[in-house]
Short mmCIF file of C-alpha atoms in Angstrom, two decimals:
data_model
loop_
_atom_site.label_atom_id
_atom_site.label_comp_id
_atom_site.label_asym_id
_atom_site.label_seq_id
_atom_site.Cartn_x
_atom_site.Cartn_y
_atom_site.Cartn_z
CA UNK A 1 0.00 0.00 0.00
CA UNK A 2 2.89 2.42 0.68
CA UNK A 3 4.18 2.39 -2.93
CA UNK A 4 0.68 3.25 -4.14
CA UNK A 5 0.47 6.09 -1.60
CA UNK A 6 3.81 7.41 -2.87
CA UNK A 7 2.66 7.28 -6.48
CA UNK A 8 -0.61 9.00 -5.61
CA UNK A 9 1.28 11.63 -3.61
CA UNK A 10 3.56 12.32 -6.57
CA UNK A 11 0.59 12.50 -8.93
CA UNK A 12 -1.20 14.92 -6.59
CA UNK A 13 1.93 17.05 -6.33
CA UNK A 14 2.26 17.16 -10.10
CA UNK A 15 -1.37 18.16 -10.47
CA UNK A 16 -1.08 20.84 -7.77
CA UNK A 17 2.12 22.17 -9.30
CA UNK A 18 0.53 22.32 -12.74
CA UNK A 19 2.97 19.94 -14.44
CA UNK A 20 3.05 16.33 -15.62
CA UNK A 21 3.58 13.45 -13.19
CA UNK A 22 6.95 12.56 -14.68
CA UNK A 23 8.18 16.11 -14.15
CA UNK A 24 7.32 16.68 -10.48
CA UNK A 25 9.32 14.42 -8.20
CA UNK A 26 10.03 17.03 -5.53
CA UNK A 27 9.38 20.55 -4.34
CA UNK A 28 12.50 22.65 -3.68
CA UNK A 29 12.27 25.64 -1.32
CA UNK A 30 14.80 28.46 -1.03
CA UNK A 31 15.19 30.60 2.08
CA UNK A 32 17.54 33.45 3.04
CA UNK A 33 18.54 35.16 6.29
CA UNK A 34 19.63 32.55 7.31
CA UNK A 35 20.13 30.58 4.13
CA UNK A 36 18.51 27.16 3.76
CA UNK A 37 17.26 24.79 1.09
CA UNK A 38 14.41 22.38 1.83
CA UNK A 39 13.52 19.54 -0.53
CA UNK A 40 10.24 17.66 -0.12
CA UNK A 41 9.99 14.29 -1.85
CA UNK A 42 6.36 13.11 -1.52
CA UNK A 43 6.95 9.59 -2.87
CA UNK A 44 9.76 9.05 -0.34
CA UNK A 45 7.79 10.87 2.40
CA UNK A 46 10.94 12.82 3.22
CA UNK A 47 12.04 16.40 3.81
CA UNK A 48 15.73 17.23 3.47
CA UNK A 49 16.95 20.42 5.12
CA UNK A 50 20.25 21.82 3.85
CA UNK A 51 22.22 24.64 5.48
CA UNK A 52 25.02 25.70 3.10
CA UNK A 53 26.29 28.58 5.25
CA UNK A 54 26.87 27.62 8.91
CA UNK A 55 29.73 25.14 8.30
CA UNK A 56 30.91 26.53 4.94
CA UNK A 57 32.38 25.00 2.80
CA UNK A 58 30.60 21.92 4.19
CA UNK A 59 26.82 21.66 3.91
CA UNK A 60 24.75 20.59 6.92
CA UNK A 61 22.03 18.10 5.91
CA UNK A 62 19.21 16.62 7.90
CA UNK A 63 16.56 14.33 6.40
CA UNK A 64 13.30 13.76 8.26
CA UNK A 65 11.24 10.61 7.55
CA UNK A 66 8.40 9.85 7.39
CA UNK A 67 6.92 13.27 6.68
CA UNK A 68 3.15 13.53 6.45
CA UNK A 69 1.55 16.04 4.08
CA UNK A 70 -1.46 17.59 5.80
CA UNK A 71 -3.64 19.29 3.19
CA UNK A 72 -5.51 22.32 4.47
CA UNK A 73 -7.85 24.92 2.99
CA UNK A 74 -6.83 27.42 0.30
CA UNK A 75 -4.09 25.30 -1.25
CA UNK A 76 -1.98 25.05 1.90
CA UNK A 77 0.02 21.95 2.77
CA UNK A 78 1.74 21.45 6.12
CA UNK A 79 4.61 18.96 6.21
CA UNK A 80 4.57 17.27 9.59
CA UNK A 81 7.36 15.31 11.33
CA UNK A 82 6.68 12.01 13.14
CA UNK A 83 6.63 13.88 16.48
CA UNK A 84 3.87 16.22 15.25
CA UNK A 85 6.02 19.31 14.60
CA UNK A 86 5.13 21.30 11.48
CA UNK A 87 8.38 21.51 9.51
CA UNK A 88 7.21 23.47 6.48
CA UNK A 89 4.06 25.28 5.38
CA UNK A 90 3.47 25.49 1.62
CA UNK A 91 0.82 27.57 -0.13
CA UNK A 92 0.26 27.51 -3.90
CA UNK A 93 -0.32 31.22 -4.38
CA UNK A 94 2.32 32.32 -6.91
CA UNK A 95 3.89 34.68 -4.35
CA UNK A 96 6.91 32.66 -3.17
CA UNK A 97 10.20 34.56 -2.92
CA UNK A 98 13.80 33.50 -2.36
CA UNK A 99 14.43 36.80 -0.58
CA UNK A 100 17.29 37.75 -2.91
CA UNK A 101 15.72 38.36 -6.29
CA UNK A 102 12.52 39.64 -7.88
CA UNK A 103 11.65 36.14 -9.06
CA UNK A 104 8.29 34.74 -7.95
CA UNK A 105 7.79 31.02 -7.29
CA UNK A 106 4.58 28.96 -7.55
CA UNK A 107 4.59 28.23 -3.80
CA UNK A 108 5.20 30.51 -0.87
CA UNK A 109 6.64 28.76 2.16
CA UNK A 110 6.81 29.40 5.85
CA UNK A 111 9.37 27.72 8.03
CA UNK A 112 7.89 27.46 11.53
CA UNK A 113 11.32 26.49 12.91
CA UNK A 114 12.55 30.04 12.28
CA UNK A 115 10.63 33.22 13.09
CA UNK A 116 9.89 35.56 10.20
CA UNK A 117 11.35 33.11 7.72
CA UNK A 118 9.59 32.97 4.38
CA UNK A 119 10.71 31.33 1.17
CA UNK A 120 9.82 30.39 -2.36
CA UNK A 121 9.29 26.88 -3.72
CA UNK A 122 9.07 25.25 -7.13
CA UNK A 123 8.61 21.72 -8.55
CA UNK A 124 11.72 19.86 -9.71
CA UNK A 125 12.24 16.59 -11.54
#
């Protein structure tokens, strides 16, 4: 049953992101101040958190599994750790920002682990 759930999760992600199933294997989120990259892989039920700054030139990586996607109203998805903590809040609103450029991303993201930390997210293959 888990492989089917992963396939359905990937298909839902692709639909929500507005791209084909084969194209959307993950959602990548970019944050600044402090810098971080979060990668959600629905089929693997994982969220990888990368910090490229703190231990430069080394990159700190933490992967949380299994991550549950809690779908809420108005296109919002909360990614929840096994202990119940909300790790990432995604909203498909076209207003995501990496904090460094004028580029807008399909998803805006909130990182509850850091106060006043907003980011921008996009589907990746």
